[in-house]
PDB file of C-alpha atoms in Angstrom:
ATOM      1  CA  UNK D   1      31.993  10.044  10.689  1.00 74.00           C
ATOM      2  CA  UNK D   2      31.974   8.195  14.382  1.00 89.00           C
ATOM      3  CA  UNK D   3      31.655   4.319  14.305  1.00 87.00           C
ATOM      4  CA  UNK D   4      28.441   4.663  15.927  1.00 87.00           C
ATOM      5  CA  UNK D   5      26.970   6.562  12.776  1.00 91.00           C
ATOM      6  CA  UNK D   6      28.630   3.991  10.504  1.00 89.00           C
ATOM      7  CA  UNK D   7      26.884   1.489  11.984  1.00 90.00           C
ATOM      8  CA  UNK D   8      23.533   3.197  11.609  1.00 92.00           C
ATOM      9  CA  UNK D   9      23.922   3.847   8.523  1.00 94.00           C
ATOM     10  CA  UNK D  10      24.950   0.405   7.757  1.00 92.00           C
ATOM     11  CA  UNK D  11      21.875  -1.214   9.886  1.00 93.00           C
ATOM     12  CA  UNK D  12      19.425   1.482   7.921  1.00 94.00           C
ATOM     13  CA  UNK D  13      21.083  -0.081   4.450  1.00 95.00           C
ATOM     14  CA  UNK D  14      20.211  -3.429   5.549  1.00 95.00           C
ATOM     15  CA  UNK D  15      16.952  -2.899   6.681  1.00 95.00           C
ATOM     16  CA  UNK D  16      16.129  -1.515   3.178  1.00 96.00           C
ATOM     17  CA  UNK D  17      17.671  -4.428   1.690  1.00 96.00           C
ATOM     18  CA  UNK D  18      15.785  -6.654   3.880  1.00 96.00           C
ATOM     19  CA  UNK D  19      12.484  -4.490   2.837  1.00 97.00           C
ATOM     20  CA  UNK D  20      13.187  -4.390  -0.816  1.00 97.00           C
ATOM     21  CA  UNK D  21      13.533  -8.428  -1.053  1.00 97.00           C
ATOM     22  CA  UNK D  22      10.876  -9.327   0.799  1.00 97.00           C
ATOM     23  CA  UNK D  23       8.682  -7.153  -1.065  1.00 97.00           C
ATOM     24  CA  UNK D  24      10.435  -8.647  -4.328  1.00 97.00           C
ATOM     25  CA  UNK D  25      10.003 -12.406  -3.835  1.00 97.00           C
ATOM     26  CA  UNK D  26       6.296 -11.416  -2.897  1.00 98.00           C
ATOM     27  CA  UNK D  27       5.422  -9.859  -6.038  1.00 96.00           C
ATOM     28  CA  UNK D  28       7.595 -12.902  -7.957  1.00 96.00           C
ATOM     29  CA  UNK D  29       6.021 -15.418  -5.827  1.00 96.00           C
ATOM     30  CA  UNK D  30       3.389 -14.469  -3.023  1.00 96.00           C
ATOM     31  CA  UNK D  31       3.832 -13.670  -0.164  1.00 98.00           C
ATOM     32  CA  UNK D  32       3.875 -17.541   0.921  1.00 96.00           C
ATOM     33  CA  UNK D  33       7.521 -17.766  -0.282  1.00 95.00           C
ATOM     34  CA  UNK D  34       8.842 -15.159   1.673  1.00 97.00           C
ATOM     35  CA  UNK D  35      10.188 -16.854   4.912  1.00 95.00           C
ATOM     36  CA  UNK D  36      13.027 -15.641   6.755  1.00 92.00           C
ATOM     37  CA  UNK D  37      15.348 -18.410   5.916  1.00 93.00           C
ATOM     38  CA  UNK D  38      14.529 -17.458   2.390  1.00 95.00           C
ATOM     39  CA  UNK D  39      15.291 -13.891   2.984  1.00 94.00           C
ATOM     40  CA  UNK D  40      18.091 -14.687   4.670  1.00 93.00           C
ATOM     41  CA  UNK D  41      19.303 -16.731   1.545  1.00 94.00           C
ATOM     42  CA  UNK D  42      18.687 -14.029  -0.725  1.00 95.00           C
ATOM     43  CA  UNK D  43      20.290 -10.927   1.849  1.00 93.00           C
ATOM     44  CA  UNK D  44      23.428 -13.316   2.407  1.00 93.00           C
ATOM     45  CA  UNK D  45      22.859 -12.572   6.294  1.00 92.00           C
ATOM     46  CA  UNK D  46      22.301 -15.183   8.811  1.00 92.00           C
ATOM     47  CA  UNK D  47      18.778 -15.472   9.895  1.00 93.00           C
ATOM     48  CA  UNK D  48      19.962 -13.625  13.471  1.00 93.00           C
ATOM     49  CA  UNK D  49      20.837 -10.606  11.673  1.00 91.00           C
ATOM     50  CA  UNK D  50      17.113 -10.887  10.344  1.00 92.00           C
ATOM     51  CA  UNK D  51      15.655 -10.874  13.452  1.00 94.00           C
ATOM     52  CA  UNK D  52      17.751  -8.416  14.724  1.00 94.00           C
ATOM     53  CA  UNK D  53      16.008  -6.244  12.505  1.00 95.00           C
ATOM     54  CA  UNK D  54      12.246  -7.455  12.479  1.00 95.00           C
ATOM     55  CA  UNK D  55      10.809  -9.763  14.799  1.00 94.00           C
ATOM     56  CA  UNK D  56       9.213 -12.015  11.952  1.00 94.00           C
ATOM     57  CA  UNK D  57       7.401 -12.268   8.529  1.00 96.00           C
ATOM     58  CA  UNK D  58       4.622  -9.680  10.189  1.00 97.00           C
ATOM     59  CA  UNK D  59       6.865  -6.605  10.817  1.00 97.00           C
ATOM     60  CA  UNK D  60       8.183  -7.129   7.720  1.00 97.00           C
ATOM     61  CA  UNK D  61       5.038  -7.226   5.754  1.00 98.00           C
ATOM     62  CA  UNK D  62       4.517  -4.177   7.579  1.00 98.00           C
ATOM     63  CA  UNK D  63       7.497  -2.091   6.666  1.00 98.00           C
ATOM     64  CA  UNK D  64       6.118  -3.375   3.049  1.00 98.00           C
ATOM     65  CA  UNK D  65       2.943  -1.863   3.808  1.00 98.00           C
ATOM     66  CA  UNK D  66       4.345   1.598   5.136  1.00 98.00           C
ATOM     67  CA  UNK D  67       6.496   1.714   2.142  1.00 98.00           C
ATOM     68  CA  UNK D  68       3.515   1.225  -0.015  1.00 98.00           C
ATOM     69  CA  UNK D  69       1.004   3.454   1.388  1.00 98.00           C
ATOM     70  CA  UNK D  70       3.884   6.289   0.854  1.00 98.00           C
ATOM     71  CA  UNK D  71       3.955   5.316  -2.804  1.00 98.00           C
ATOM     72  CA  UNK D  72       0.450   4.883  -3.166  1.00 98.00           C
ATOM     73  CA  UNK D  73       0.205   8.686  -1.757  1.00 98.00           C
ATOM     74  CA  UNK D  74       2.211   9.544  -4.389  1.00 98.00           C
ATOM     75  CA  UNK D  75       0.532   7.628  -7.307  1.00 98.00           C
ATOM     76  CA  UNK D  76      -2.857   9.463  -6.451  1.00 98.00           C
ATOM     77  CA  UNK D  77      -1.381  13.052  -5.852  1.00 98.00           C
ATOM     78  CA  UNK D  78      -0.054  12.481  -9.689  1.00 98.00           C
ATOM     79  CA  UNK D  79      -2.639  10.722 -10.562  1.00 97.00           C
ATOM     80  CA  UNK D  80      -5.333  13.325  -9.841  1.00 97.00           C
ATOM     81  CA  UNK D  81      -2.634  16.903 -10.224  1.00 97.00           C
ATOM     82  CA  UNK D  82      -3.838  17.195 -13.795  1.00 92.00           C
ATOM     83  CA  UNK D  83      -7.392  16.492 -13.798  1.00 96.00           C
ATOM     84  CA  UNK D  84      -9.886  19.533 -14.722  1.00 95.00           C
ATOM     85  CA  UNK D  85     -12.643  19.237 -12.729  1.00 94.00           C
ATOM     86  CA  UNK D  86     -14.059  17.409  -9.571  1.00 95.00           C
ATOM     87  CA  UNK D  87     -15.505  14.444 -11.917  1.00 96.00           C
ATOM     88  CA  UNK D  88     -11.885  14.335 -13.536  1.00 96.00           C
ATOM     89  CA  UNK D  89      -9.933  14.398 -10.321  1.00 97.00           C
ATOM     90  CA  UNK D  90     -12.678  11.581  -8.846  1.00 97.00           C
ATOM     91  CA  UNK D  91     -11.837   9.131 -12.169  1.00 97.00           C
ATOM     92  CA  UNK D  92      -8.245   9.628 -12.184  1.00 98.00           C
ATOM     93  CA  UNK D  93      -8.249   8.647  -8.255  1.00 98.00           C
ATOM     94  CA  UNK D  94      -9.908   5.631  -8.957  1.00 98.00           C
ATOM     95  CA  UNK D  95      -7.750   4.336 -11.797  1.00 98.00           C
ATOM     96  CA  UNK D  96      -4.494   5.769 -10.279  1.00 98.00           C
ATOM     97  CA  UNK D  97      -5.706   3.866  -7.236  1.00 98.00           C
ATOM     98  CA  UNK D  98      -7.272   0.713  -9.431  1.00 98.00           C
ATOM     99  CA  UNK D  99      -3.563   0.763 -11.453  1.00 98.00           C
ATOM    100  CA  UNK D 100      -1.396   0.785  -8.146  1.00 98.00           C
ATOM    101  CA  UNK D 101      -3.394  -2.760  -7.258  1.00 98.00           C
ATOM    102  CA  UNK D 102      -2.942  -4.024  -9.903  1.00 98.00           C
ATOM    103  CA  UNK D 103       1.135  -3.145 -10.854  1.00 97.00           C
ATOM    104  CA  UNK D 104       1.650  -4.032  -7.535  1.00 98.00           C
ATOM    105  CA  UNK D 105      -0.172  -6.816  -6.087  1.00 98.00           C
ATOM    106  CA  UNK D 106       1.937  -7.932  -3.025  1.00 98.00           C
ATOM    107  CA  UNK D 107       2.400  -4.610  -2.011  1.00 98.00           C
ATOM    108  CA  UNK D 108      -1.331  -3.609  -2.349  1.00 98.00           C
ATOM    109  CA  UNK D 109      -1.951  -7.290   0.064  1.00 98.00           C
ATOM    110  CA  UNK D 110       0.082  -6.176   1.945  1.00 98.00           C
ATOM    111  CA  UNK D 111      -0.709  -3.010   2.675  1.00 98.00           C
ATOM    112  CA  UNK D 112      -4.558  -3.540   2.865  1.00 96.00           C
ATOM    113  CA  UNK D 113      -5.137  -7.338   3.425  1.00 96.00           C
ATOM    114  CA  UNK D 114      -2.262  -8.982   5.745  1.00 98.00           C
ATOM    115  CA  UNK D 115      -1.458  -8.478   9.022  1.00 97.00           C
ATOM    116  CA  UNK D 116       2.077  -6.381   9.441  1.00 97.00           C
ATOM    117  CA  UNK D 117       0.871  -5.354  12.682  1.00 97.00           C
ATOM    118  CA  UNK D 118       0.140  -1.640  11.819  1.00 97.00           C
ATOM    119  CA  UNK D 119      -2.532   0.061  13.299  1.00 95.00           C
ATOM    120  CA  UNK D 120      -5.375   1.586  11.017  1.00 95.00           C
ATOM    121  CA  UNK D 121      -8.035   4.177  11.732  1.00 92.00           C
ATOM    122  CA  UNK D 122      -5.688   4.816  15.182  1.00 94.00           C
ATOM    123  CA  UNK D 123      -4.376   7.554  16.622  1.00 93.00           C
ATOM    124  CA  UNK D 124      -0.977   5.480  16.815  1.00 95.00           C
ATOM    125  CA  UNK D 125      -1.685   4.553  12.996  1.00 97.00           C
ATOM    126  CA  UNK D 126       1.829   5.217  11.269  1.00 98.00           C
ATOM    127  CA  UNK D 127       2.024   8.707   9.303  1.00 98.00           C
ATOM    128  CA  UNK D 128       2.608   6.681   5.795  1.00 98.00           C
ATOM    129  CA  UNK D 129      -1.049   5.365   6.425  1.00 98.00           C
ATOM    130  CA  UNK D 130      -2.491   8.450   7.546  1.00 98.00           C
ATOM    131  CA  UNK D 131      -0.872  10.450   4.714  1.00 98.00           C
ATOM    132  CA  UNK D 132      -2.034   7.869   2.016  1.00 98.00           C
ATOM    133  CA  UNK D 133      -5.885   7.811   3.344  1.00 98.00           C
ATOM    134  CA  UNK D 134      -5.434  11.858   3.076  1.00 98.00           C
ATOM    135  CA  UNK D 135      -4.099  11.679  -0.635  1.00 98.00           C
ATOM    136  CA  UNK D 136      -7.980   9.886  -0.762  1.00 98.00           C
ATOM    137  CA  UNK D 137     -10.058  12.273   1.429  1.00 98.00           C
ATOM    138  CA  UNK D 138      -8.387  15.371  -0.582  1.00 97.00           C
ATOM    139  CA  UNK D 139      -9.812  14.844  -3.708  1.00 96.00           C
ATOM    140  CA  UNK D 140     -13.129  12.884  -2.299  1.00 97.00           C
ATOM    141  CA  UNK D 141     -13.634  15.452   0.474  1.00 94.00           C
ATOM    142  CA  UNK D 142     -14.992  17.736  -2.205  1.00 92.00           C
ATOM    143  CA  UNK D 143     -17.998  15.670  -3.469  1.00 96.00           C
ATOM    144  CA  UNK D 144     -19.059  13.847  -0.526  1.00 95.00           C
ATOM    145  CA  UNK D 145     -22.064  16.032  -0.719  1.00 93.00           C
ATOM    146  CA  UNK D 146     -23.674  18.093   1.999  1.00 94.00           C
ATOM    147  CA  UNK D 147     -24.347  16.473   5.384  1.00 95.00           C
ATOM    148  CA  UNK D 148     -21.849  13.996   4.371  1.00 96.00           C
ATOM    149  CA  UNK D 149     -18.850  13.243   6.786  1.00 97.00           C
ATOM    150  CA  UNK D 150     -16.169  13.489   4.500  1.00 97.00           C
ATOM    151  CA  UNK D 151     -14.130  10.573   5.676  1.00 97.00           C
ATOM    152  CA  UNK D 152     -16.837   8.561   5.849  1.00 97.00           C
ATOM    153  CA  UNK D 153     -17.696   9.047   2.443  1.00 97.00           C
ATOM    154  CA  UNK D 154     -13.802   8.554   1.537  1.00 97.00           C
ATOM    155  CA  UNK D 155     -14.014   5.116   3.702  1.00 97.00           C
ATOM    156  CA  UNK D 156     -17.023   4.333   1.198  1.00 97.00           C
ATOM    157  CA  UNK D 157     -15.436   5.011  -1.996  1.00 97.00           C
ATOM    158  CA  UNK D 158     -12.060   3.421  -0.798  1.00 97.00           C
ATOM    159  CA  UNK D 159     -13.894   0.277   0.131  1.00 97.00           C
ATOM    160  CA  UNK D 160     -15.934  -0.003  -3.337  1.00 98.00           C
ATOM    161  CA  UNK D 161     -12.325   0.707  -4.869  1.00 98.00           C
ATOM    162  CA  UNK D 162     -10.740  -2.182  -2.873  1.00 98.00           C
ATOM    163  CA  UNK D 163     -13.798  -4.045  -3.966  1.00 98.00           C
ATOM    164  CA  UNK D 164     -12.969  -3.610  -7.846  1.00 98.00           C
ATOM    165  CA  UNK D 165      -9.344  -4.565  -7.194  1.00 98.00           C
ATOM    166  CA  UNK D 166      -9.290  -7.631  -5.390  1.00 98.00           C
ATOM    167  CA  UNK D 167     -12.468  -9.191  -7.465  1.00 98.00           C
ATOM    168  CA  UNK D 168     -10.940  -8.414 -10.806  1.00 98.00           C
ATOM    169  CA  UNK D 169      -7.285  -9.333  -9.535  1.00 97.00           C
ATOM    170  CA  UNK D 170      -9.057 -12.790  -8.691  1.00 97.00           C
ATOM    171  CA  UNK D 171     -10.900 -13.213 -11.893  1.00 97.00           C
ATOM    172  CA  UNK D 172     -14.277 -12.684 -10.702  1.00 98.00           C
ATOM    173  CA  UNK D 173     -14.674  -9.405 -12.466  1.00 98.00           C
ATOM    174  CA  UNK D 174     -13.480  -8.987 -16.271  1.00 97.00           C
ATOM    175  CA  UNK D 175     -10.760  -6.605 -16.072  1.00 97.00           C
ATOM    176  CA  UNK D 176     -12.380  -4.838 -19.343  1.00 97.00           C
ATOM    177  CA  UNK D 177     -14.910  -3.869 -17.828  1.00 97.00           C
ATOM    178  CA  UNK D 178     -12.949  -1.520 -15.150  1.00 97.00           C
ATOM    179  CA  UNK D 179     -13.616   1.677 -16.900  1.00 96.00           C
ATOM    180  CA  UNK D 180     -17.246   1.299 -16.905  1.00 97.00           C
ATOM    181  CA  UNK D 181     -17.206   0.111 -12.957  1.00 97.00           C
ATOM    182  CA  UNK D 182     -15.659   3.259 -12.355  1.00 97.00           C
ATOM    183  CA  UNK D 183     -17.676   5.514 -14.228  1.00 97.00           C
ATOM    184  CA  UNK D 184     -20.500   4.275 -12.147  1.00 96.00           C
ATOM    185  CA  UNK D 185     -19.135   4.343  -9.191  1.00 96.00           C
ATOM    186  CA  UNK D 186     -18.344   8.063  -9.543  1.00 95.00           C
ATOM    187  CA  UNK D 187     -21.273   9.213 -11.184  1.00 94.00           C
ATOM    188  CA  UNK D 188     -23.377   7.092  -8.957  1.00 93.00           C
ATOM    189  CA  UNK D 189     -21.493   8.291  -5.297  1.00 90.00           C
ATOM    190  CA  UNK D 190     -19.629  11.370  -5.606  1.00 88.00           C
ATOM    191  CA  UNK D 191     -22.044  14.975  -5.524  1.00 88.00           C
ATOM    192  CA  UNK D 192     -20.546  16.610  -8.618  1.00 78.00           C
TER     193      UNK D 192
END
């Protein structure tokens, strides 16, 4: 192995370090307490070596973002593989979706509420946000009904979802109640 890939490698290991700490003294502690001196604490790298790999807190709540819109593709491919049915596959998106929020709150602010600089809805928007919007449009493509724009119906559902999550993360909707929500939102919504 040449020095050169060495020191790629190395650079790639600290990034993901760098990544994986933010993104854990956000969900320990908001995202308020993640500064760079902080991270820089916590990595045992100088703040330089920081910004030699992100420009600030905003890239790096971005590279939290990407990594969380790949794992929320993920959670909703799983979540909806075993469903029978179009009703079946529509419920298990929105808990799998609903769950994600809620077992990973920084993550989920970050990847749909703070700025990391990413561009959405884009043709420069980053292939882990593209692919987790798809993950959504596959299963609600299928009962957006007819004369429906699928991805405008998926934009729909996506925002009542987001809806659900941040009100009952912030207490203004009892979290019991989160089965029924859904139910009515895909009975109500989807063409089945």
């Amino acid at each position: 192995m040449s020095v050169k890939e060495r020191k790629e490698r190395e650079r790639a290991a600290r990034e993901r370090l760098i990544v994986a700490t933010a993104r854990q003294l956000a969900e320990q502690h908001g995202w308020d307490a993640v500064t760079t001196r902080r991270l820089a604490e916590s990595i045992e790298y100088s703040q330089p070596v920081l910004y030699s790999h992100f420009r600030g807190k905003r890239e790096i709540i971005g590279a939290v973002a990407l990594d969380g819109a790949a794992e929320l593709a993920v959670a909703l491919r799983a979540a909806t593989a075993a469903a029978d049915g179009p009703r079946a596959r529509v419920a298990a998106l929105a808990h799998g979706y609903l769950d994600f929020a809620a077992h990973n709150p920084a993550v989920y602010d970050a990847l749909v509420q703070l700025d990391g600089g990413l561009a959405y809805a884009q043709e420069d928007t980053p292939e882990p946000l593209k692919d987790a919007f798809a993950a959504l449009l596959e299963c609600l493509g299928e009962v957006a009904g007819d004369g429906v724009h699928p991805g405008l119906f998926t934009e729909v559902f996506w925002a009542s979802l987001h809806g659900i999550a941040t009100l009952t993360r912030a207490g203004r909707l009892p979290p019991e109640e989160t089965g029924r929500r859904v139910d009515l939102l895909v009975d109500r919504l989807a063409v089945l």
